[in-house]
Amino acid sequence: PFLSHPPSTPTSPGLAHGCPCCPHRPLLEGGKTLVKLTVGELRIFIEQLQGLPCVVTQIQEVQELLEEVEKFQTQTQAALKDLPANSQEFRQLIEQGQQYGVELPEIAKLQHEARQAEWLDQVRETLAASGRVTLELIRPLIEAGSKLASNPAVEKAMAELQELLTISERWEEKAQICLEARYQAEGGREGQVRG
């Protein structure tokens, strides 16, 4: 099985045969894959290594890698169930998953959730700041939040920010009207004093 895969034809200069366990994936001349193996392909590779008539000394390392990846997938599923989590936990899992050199769809999910968690952290920090929240702080948060996928925590934070923005804009408008009235009154007084 391992040796029976026909090599794929190179699709561009510098590429050699396809990977033995997945010939649709081209290899670089140095033997490194251009694309990471999926977990399923890693399992197939281990099965093929076990079926060889010779002893492959690295099989234990490959099996350990698969076990670590499966453990990572379990941790990731638990972290994604415990939403909302903090962004730091997601970032640590992302870094851990990227070190395996295996294609893991969980990483994209973690990145998505990390962006949401980071934005929610930013909103909490902004709203909890001892100083006053300005329109210059609220508007970029709303803009960034509008680019995130909808979930209850994001929707709630967006509603709070939108309400703050609306109230702030009303007060800003009232302040502007008062200032204009003041300048008009001062301009009228100056005319009376001159006359």
Short mmCIF file of N, CA and C in Angstrom, two decimals, residues 80 83 85-91 94 98 107-124 141 144-145 147-149 151 154:
data_model
loop_
_atom_site.label_atom_id
_atom_site.label_comp_id
_atom_site.label_asym_id
_atom_site.label_seq_id
_atom_site.Cartn_x
_atom_site.Cartn_y
_atom_site.Cartn_z
N LEU A 80 -14.00 25.48 22.81
CA LEU A 80 -15.05 26.08 21.97
C LEU A 80 -16.44 25.90 22.59
N LEU A 83 -17.71 28.73 25.63
CA LEU A 83 -17.76 30.13 25.22
C LEU A 83 -18.61 30.93 26.17
N ALA A 85 -14.87 32.40 26.14
CA ALA A 85 -13.61 32.20 26.85
C ALA A 85 -12.73 33.42 26.63
N ASN A 86 -11.61 33.46 27.30
CA ASN A 86 -10.75 34.62 27.09
C ASN A 86 -9.88 34.41 25.86
N SER A 87 -9.50 35.49 25.26
CA SER A 87 -8.75 35.44 24.01
C SER A 87 -7.38 34.81 24.19
N GLN A 88 -6.79 34.93 25.35
CA GLN A 88 -5.46 34.38 25.58
C GLN A 88 -5.48 32.86 25.47
N GLU A 89 -6.52 32.22 26.00
CA GLU A 89 -6.63 30.76 25.90
C GLU A 89 -6.68 30.33 24.44
N PHE A 90 -7.46 31.06 23.62
CA PHE A 90 -7.55 30.73 22.20
C PHE A 90 -6.20 30.92 21.51
N ARG A 91 -5.50 32.00 21.82
CA ARG A 91 -4.21 32.27 21.19
C ARG A 91 -3.19 31.18 21.55
N ILE A 94 -4.04 28.16 19.49
CA ILE A 94 -3.66 28.38 18.08
C ILE A 94 -2.17 28.13 17.90
N GLN A 98 -0.47 25.11 15.63
CA GLN A 98 0.38 25.42 14.49
C GLN A 98 1.74 24.74 14.57
N ILE A 107 -8.05 25.19 13.95
CA ILE A 107 -7.29 26.43 14.09
C ILE A 107 -8.09 27.61 13.53
N ALA A 108 -8.75 27.42 12.40
CA ALA A 108 -9.57 28.50 11.83
C ALA A 108 -10.71 28.88 12.78
N LYS A 109 -11.32 27.88 13.40
CA LYS A 109 -12.39 28.16 14.37
C LYS A 109 -11.84 28.92 15.57
N LEU A 110 -10.68 28.49 16.03
CA LEU A 110 -10.05 29.18 17.17
C LEU A 110 -9.70 30.62 16.82
N GLN A 111 -9.19 30.85 15.61
CA GLN A 111 -8.85 32.22 15.20
C GLN A 111 -10.09 33.09 15.15
N HIS A 112 -11.17 32.53 14.66
CA HIS A 112 -12.45 33.25 14.59
C HIS A 112 -12.91 33.62 16.00
N GLU A 113 -12.89 32.66 16.90
CA GLU A 113 -13.33 32.90 18.27
C GLU A 113 -12.37 33.84 19.00
N ALA A 114 -11.08 33.74 18.69
CA ALA A 114 -10.09 34.62 19.33
C ALA A 114 -10.35 36.07 18.94
N ARG A 115 -10.66 36.32 17.66
CA ARG A 115 -10.97 37.69 17.22
C ARG A 115 -12.17 38.24 17.98
N GLN A 116 -13.20 37.41 18.13
CA GLN A 116 -14.39 37.85 18.88
C GLN A 116 -14.04 38.11 20.34
N ALA A 117 -13.30 37.20 20.95
CA ALA A 117 -12.94 37.34 22.36
C ALA A 117 -12.07 38.58 22.58
N GLU A 118 -11.13 38.82 21.66
CA GLU A 118 -10.27 40.01 21.78
C GLU A 118 -11.09 41.28 21.66
N TRP A 119 -12.05 41.29 20.75
CA TRP A 119 -12.91 42.47 20.59
C TRP A 119 -13.75 42.68 21.84
N LEU A 120 -14.31 41.61 22.39
CA LEU A 120 -15.11 41.72 23.62
C LEU A 120 -14.24 42.20 24.78
N ASP A 121 -12.99 41.72 24.85
CA ASP A 121 -12.06 42.21 25.88
C ASP A 121 -11.83 43.70 25.73
N GLN A 122 -11.66 44.13 24.49
CA GLN A 122 -11.41 45.55 24.20
C GLN A 122 -12.62 46.39 24.61
N VAL A 123 -13.83 45.89 24.32
CA VAL A 123 -15.05 46.61 24.69
C VAL A 123 -15.14 46.72 26.21
N ARG A 124 -14.91 45.60 26.91
CA ARG A 124 -14.97 45.62 28.38
C ARG A 124 -13.97 46.61 28.96
N LEU A 141 -14.74 50.79 17.70
CA LEU A 141 -15.18 49.53 18.28
C LEU A 141 -16.41 49.00 17.56
N ALA A 144 -15.32 47.71 14.12
CA ALA A 144 -14.65 46.41 14.23
C ALA A 144 -15.66 45.32 14.58
N GLY A 145 -16.59 45.61 15.47
CA GLY A 145 -17.60 44.63 15.86
C GLY A 145 -18.54 44.26 14.74
N LYS A 147 -17.76 43.75 11.78
CA LYS A 147 -17.07 42.83 10.88
C LYS A 147 -16.99 41.41 11.45
N LEU A 148 -17.40 41.24 12.70
CA LEU A 148 -17.36 39.93 13.33
C LEU A 148 -18.66 39.17 13.06
N ALA A 149 -18.56 37.86 13.10
CA ALA A 149 -19.75 37.03 12.95
C ALA A 149 -20.63 37.24 14.18
N ASN A 151 -22.89 36.63 17.30
CA ASN A 151 -23.16 35.69 18.39
C ASN A 151 -23.76 36.50 19.52
N VAL A 154 -21.45 39.19 21.23
CA VAL A 154 -21.11 40.29 20.32
C VAL A 154 -22.33 41.19 20.11
#
